[in-house]
Coordinates of C-alpha atoms in Angstrom, one line a residue:
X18 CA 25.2 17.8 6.4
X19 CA 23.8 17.2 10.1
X20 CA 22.3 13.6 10.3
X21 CA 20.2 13.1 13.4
X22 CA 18.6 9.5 14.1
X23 CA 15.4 10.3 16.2
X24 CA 13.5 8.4 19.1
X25 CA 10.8 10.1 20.2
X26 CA 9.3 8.4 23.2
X27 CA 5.6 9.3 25.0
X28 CA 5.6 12.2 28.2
X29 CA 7.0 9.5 30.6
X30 CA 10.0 8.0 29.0
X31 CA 8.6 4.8 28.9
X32 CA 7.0 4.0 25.3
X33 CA 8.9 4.5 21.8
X34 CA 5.7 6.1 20.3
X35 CA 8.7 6.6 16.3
X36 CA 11.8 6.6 15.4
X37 CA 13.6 7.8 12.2
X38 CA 16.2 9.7 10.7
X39 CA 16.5 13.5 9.9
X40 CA 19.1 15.0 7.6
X41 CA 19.6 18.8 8.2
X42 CA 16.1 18.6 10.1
X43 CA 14.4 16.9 7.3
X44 CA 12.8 13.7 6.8
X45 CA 15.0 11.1 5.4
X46 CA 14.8 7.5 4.7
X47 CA 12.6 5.1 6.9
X48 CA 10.1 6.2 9.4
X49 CA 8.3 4.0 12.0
X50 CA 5.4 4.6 14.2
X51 CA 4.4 2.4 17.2
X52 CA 0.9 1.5 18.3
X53 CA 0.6 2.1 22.6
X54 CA 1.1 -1.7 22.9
X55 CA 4.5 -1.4 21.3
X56 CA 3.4 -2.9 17.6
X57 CA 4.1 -1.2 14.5
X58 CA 1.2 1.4 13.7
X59 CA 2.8 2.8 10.7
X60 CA 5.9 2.3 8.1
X61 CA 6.9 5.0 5.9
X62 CA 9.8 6.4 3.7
X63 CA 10.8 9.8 3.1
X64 CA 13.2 12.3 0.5
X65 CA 13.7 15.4 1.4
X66 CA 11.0 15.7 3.9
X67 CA 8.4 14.0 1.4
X68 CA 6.8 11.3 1.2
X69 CA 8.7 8.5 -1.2
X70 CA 7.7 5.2 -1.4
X71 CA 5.2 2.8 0.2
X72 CA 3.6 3.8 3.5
X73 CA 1.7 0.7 5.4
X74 CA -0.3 0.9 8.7
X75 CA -0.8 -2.1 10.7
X76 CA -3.8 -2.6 12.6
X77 CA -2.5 -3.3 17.1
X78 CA -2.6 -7.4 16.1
X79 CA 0.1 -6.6 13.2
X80 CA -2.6 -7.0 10.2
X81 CA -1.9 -4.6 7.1
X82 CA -4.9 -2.7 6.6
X83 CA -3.1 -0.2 4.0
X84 CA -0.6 0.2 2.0
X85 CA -0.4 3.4 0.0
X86 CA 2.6 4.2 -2.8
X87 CA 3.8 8.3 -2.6
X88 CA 6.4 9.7 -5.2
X89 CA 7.4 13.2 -4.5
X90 CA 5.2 13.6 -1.4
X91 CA 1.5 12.9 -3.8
X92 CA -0.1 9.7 -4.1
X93 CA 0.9 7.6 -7.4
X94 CA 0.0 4.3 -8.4
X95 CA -1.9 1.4 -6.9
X96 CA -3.3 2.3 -3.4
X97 CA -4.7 -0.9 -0.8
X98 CA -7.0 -1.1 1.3
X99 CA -8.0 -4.2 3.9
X100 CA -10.4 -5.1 6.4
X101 CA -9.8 -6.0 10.0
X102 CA -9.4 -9.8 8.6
X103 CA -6.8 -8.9 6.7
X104 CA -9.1 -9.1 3.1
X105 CA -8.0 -6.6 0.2
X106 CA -11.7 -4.9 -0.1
X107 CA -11.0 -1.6 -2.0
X108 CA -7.9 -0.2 -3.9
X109 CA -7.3 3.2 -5.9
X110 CA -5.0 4.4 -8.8
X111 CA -3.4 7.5 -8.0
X112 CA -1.1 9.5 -10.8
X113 CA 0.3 12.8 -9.5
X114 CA -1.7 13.0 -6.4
X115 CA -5.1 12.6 -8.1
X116 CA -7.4 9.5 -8.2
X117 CA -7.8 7.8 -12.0
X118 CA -9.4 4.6 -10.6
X119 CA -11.3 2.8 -7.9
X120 CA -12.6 -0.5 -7.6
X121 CA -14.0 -2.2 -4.5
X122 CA -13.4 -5.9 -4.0
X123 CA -16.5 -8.1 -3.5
X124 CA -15.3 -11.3 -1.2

């Protein structure tokens, strides 16, 4: 088993733009992507190159304006979505990948 922690930074050296680990060149475990000001854009887990868990972006400020659940690489279960204020205004069922519900959020 090769294990390979990754840093991959922009064309001048200078800005982490993710970092993560690969195991035998896949996709393992936890993933992070950076925003050009150096806050979190995106947060994301992975098994066997596929998406597993919850996968949240951030707006630049550090807001959550999603947070998503994956199982097996497909969408599955509840699914959020916020506005720039950080207000829950929409969120989705998912089972296997397909959408079973939607609802938007009147605040």
């Amino acid at each position: 088993m090769k294990y390979n922690y990754v840093n991959h930074y922009d064309e001048n050296k200078t800005r982490l733009s993710f970092k993560g680990n690969k195991v035998n060149n896949k996709r393992e475990e936890d993933m992070t992507w950076y925003h050009y000001n150096g806050s979190v854009y995106m947060t994301a887990n992975f098994k066997d190159d596929k998406l597993f868990g919850n996968v949240i972006r951030f707006e630049e400020d550090g807001k959550m304006i999603m947070n998503e659940n994956y199982l097996n690489g497909k969408l599955e279960g509840k699914s959020e979505y916020y506005d720039t204020e950080g207000n829950l205004f929409y969120t989705c069922m998912y089972k296997n990948g397909r959408k079973v519900r939607n609802s938007t959020i009147n605040y």
